[in-house]
Amino acid sequence: MGCGATDVVAVLRAGADTVALHRVELTDLDRPIGDADHGENLNRGFAAVMSALDSAVPETPGGVLKIAASTLISKVGGAAGPLYGTAFLRAATTLGDKSELDAAAVVGALRAALAGVVARGKADVGDATMVDALASAVVAAEAAETDGIAGLLAAAADAAGTGAESTIPLIARKGRASYLGERSIGHLDPGARSTALLLRAFAEAVR
Ligand code: ADP
Ligand code: MG
């Protein structure tokens, strides 16, 4: 199956739906180790992305992701907006003006998204951030590229879930949670959880 601009809009809509569904959970995860706004932040951002895409449907997947990126950067305050925005922007740039995505393009987009988050936030794997979910996802997606877009996204979502869970015993080294030092141990990082949820939704939408 090809994956064009309208397919990418549908995939983002699935992401927006999952963020809305898990809004309270994500905010609750952000309460003990942050400022209890992650679910609200992302939900506001993805709702804005979908309304931006309702009025202008770009012709390429990269164009769709570029609108998502600029909307997230302008509408979501805090750490997560610029980080997710940069992820989508780097993915968009990597895709260029391709009109249909294949598995290799999707893997390249995920790799670029990770590079963008790391460039922006300077977190390493093990710092208990969304990078722990996204880096695991990229490794899995690369290994599953021959399984096609649906297969590689399913593998990426599984790995992101495991990567997110791996943040629980860690000391947070970046973001607000790092202010707590050792008291950040024992908590699932909200951004890692949202990354895993988004990738699961993307995978389900493509399937
Ligand atoms: P804020 O911390 O500004 O309130 P959010 O609550 O929306 O923003 O997002 C918090 C999430 O952002 C964290 O759970 C973590 O995954 C992610 N995060 C914060 N700082 C960084 C960073 N430097 N690098 C990668 N991810 C980060
Ligand atoms: Mg927060």
Coordinates of C-alpha atoms and ligand atoms in Angstrom, one line a residue:
M1 CA 0.0 0.0 0.0
G2 CA 1.2 3.5 -0.8
C3 CA 1.1 6.2 1.8
G4 CA 0.3 9.7 0.5
A5 CA -0.6 13.0 2.1
T6 CA -4.2 12.0 2.9
D7 CA -3.0 8.8 4.6
V8 CA -0.6 10.8 6.7
V9 CA -3.4 13.1 7.8
A10 CA -5.4 10.0 8.8
V11 CA -2.4 8.7 10.8
L12 CA -2.1 12.0 12.6
R13 CA -5.8 12.0 13.3
A14 CA -5.4 8.6 15.0
G15 CA -2.5 10.2 17.0
A16 CA -4.7 13.2 18.0
D17 CA -7.5 10.8 19.0
T18 CA -5.2 8.7 21.2
V19 CA -3.8 11.8 22.9
A20 CA -7.4 13.0 23.6
L21 CA -8.3 9.6 25.0
H22 CA -5.2 9.5 27.2
R23 CA -5.1 13.1 28.2
V24 CA -5.8 12.6 31.9
E25 CA -3.4 9.7 32.2
L26 CA -0.6 11.7 30.6
T27 CA -1.2 14.6 32.9
D28 CA -1.4 12.3 35.9
L29 CA 2.0 10.9 35.0
D30 CA 3.4 14.5 34.8
R31 CA 2.0 15.3 38.3
P32 CA 4.5 13.7 40.7
I33 CA 7.6 14.5 38.6
G34 CA 6.5 17.6 36.7
D35 CA 3.8 20.2 36.6
A36 CA 0.8 18.1 35.6
D37 CA 0.3 19.5 32.1
H38 CA 1.6 17.0 29.6
G39 CA -1.8 15.6 28.5
E40 CA -3.3 19.0 28.3
N41 CA -0.4 20.4 26.4
L42 CA -0.3 17.6 23.8
N43 CA -4.1 17.5 23.5
R44 CA -4.3 21.2 22.8
G45 CA -1.4 20.8 20.3
F46 CA -2.9 17.9 18.4
A47 CA -6.3 19.4 18.3
A48 CA -4.8 22.5 16.7
V49 CA -2.9 20.4 14.2
M50 CA -6.1 18.7 13.1
S51 CA -7.9 22.0 12.7
A52 CA -5.0 23.4 10.7
L53 CA -5.1 20.4 8.5
D54 CA -8.9 20.7 8.0
S55 CA -8.4 24.0 6.3
A56 CA -5.3 23.2 4.2
V57 CA -4.5 19.8 2.9
P58 CA -1.0 19.8 1.6
E59 CA -0.1 17.7 -1.4
T60 CA 2.7 15.7 0.2
P61 CA 3.4 13.8 3.4
G62 CA 6.2 16.1 4.1
G63 CA 3.9 19.1 3.7
V64 CA 1.4 17.6 6.2
L65 CA 4.2 16.9 8.7
K66 CA 5.5 20.5 8.3
I67 CA 2.1 21.9 9.3
A68 CA 1.9 19.5 12.2
A69 CA 5.4 20.7 13.3
S70 CA 4.8 24.4 13.1
T71 CA 1.4 24.1 14.8
L72 CA 2.9 22.1 17.7
I73 CA 5.8 24.5 18.1
S74 CA 3.5 27.5 18.2
K75 CA 0.6 26.0 20.2
V76 CA 2.2 23.8 22.8
G77 CA 4.2 25.5 25.5
G78 CA 6.8 23.8 27.7
A79 CA 9.3 21.2 26.7
A80 CA 7.1 18.8 24.7
G81 CA 5.8 21.3 22.1
P82 CA 9.2 22.3 20.7
L83 CA 10.5 18.7 21.1
Y84 CA 7.6 17.0 19.2
G85 CA 7.6 20.0 16.8
T86 CA 11.2 19.5 16.0
A87 CA 10.6 15.7 15.5
F88 CA 7.9 16.3 12.9
L89 CA 9.9 19.1 11.3
R90 CA 13.0 16.9 10.8
A91 CA 10.8 14.1 9.5
A92 CA 9.2 16.5 7.1
T93 CA 12.5 17.8 5.8
T94 CA 13.8 14.3 5.3
L95 CA 10.8 13.3 3.3
G96 CA 11.2 16.3 1.0
D97 CA 8.6 16.5 -1.8
K98 CA 8.0 12.7 -2.1
S99 CA 4.3 12.2 -2.8
E100 CA 4.1 8.5 -1.6
L101 CA 6.0 7.0 1.3
D102 CA 7.5 3.5 1.3
A103 CA 9.0 1.6 4.3
A104 CA 12.5 3.1 3.8
A105 CA 11.1 6.6 3.8
V106 CA 9.1 5.9 7.1
V107 CA 12.3 4.5 8.7
G108 CA 14.2 7.6 7.5
A109 CA 11.5 9.9 9.0
L110 CA 11.6 8.2 12.3
R111 CA 15.4 8.4 12.4
A112 CA 15.3 12.1 11.6
A113 CA 12.6 12.7 14.2
L114 CA 14.9 11.1 16.9
A115 CA 17.9 13.1 15.7
G116 CA 15.8 16.3 16.0
V117 CA 14.7 15.5 19.5
V118 CA 18.2 14.8 20.6
A119 CA 19.6 17.9 18.9
R120 CA 17.0 20.1 20.6
G121 CA 16.8 18.5 24.1
K122 CA 20.3 17.0 24.4
A123 CA 19.0 13.9 26.2
D124 CA 20.8 10.6 26.0
V125 CA 19.2 7.2 26.2
G126 CA 18.8 6.4 29.9
D127 CA 18.0 10.0 30.9
A128 CA 14.3 9.0 31.4
T129 CA 12.7 11.1 28.6
M130 CA 10.8 10.5 25.4
V131 CA 14.2 9.7 23.8
D132 CA 14.1 6.4 25.6
A133 CA 10.9 5.4 23.8
L134 CA 11.9 7.0 20.4
A135 CA 15.4 5.6 20.3
S136 CA 14.1 2.0 20.9
A137 CA 11.5 2.6 18.3
V138 CA 14.0 3.6 15.7
V139 CA 16.2 0.5 16.3
A140 CA 13.1 -1.7 16.0
A141 CA 11.9 0.1 12.9
E142 CA 15.2 -0.3 11.1
A143 CA 15.2 -4.0 11.9
A144 CA 11.7 -4.4 10.6
E145 CA 11.9 -2.3 7.4
T146 CA 11.4 -5.4 5.2
D147 CA 8.0 -5.9 6.9
G148 CA 6.5 -2.9 5.3
I149 CA 5.1 0.3 6.8
A150 CA 2.5 -1.4 8.9
G151 CA 5.0 -4.0 10.2
L152 CA 7.8 -1.6 11.0
L153 CA 5.4 0.8 12.8
A154 CA 4.0 -2.1 14.8
A155 CA 7.6 -3.1 15.8
A156 CA 8.4 0.5 16.6
A157 CA 5.3 0.8 18.8
D158 CA 6.1 -2.3 20.7
A159 CA 9.7 -1.2 21.3
A160 CA 8.6 2.3 22.3
G161 CA 6.4 0.8 24.9
T162 CA 9.3 -1.2 26.3
G163 CA 11.5 1.9 26.1
A164 CA 8.9 3.9 28.0
E165 CA 8.6 1.3 30.7
S166 CA 12.4 1.3 31.0
T167 CA 12.2 4.9 32.4
I168 CA 10.5 3.8 35.6
P169 CA 13.6 2.8 37.6
L170 CA 15.8 5.6 36.2
I171 CA 16.8 8.9 37.6
A172 CA 15.6 11.7 35.3
R173 CA 18.4 13.7 33.9
K174 CA 16.6 16.1 31.6
G175 CA 13.5 18.3 31.9
R176 CA 11.5 19.2 35.0
A177 CA 11.7 15.7 36.4
S178 CA 15.4 16.1 36.7
Y179 CA 14.9 18.7 39.4
L180 CA 13.7 15.8 41.7
G181 CA 17.0 13.9 41.4
E182 CA 16.6 10.5 43.0
R183 CA 13.0 11.2 43.8
S184 CA 12.3 10.8 40.1
I185 CA 13.0 7.1 40.4
G186 CA 9.9 4.9 40.2
H187 CA 7.9 7.0 37.7
L188 CA 7.0 6.4 34.1
D189 CA 8.1 9.4 32.1
P190 CA 5.1 11.1 30.6
G191 CA 6.8 12.1 27.3
A192 CA 8.1 8.5 26.8
R193 CA 4.5 7.3 27.4
S194 CA 3.0 9.7 24.9
T195 CA 5.6 8.7 22.3
A196 CA 4.7 5.1 22.7
L197 CA 1.0 5.9 22.5
L198 CA 1.4 8.0 19.4
L199 CA 3.4 5.3 17.6
R200 CA 0.8 2.6 18.6
A201 CA -1.9 4.8 17.1
F202 CA 0.1 5.4 14.0
A203 CA 0.7 1.7 13.6
E204 CA -3.0 0.9 14.1
A205 CA -4.1 3.5 11.6
V206 CA -1.8 2.2 8.9
R207 CA -2.9 -1.4 9.5
Ligands
ADP1 P1 7.1 20.6 30.6 O1 8.1 19.7 31.2 O2 7.7 21.9 30.1 O3 5.9 20.8 31.5 P2 5.6 18.6 29.2 O4 5.1 18.2 30.5 O5 4.6 18.8 28.1 O6 6.5 19.8 29.3 O7 6.5 17.4 28.7 C1 7.4 16.7 29.6 C2 8.2 15.7 28.8 O8 9.1 16.3 27.9 C3 9.0 14.8 29.7 O9 8.2 13.7 30.2 C4 10.1 14.3 28.8 O10 9.7 13.1 28.1 C5 10.2 15.4 27.8 N1 11.4 16.2 27.9 C6 11.6 17.2 28.7 N2 12.9 17.7 28.6 C7 13.5 16.9 27.6 C8 14.7 16.9 27.0 N3 15.7 17.8 27.3 N4 15.0 16.0 26.0 C9 14.0 15.1 25.7 N5 12.8 15.0 26.2 C10 12.5 15.9 27.2
MG2 MG 4.8 19.2 32.3

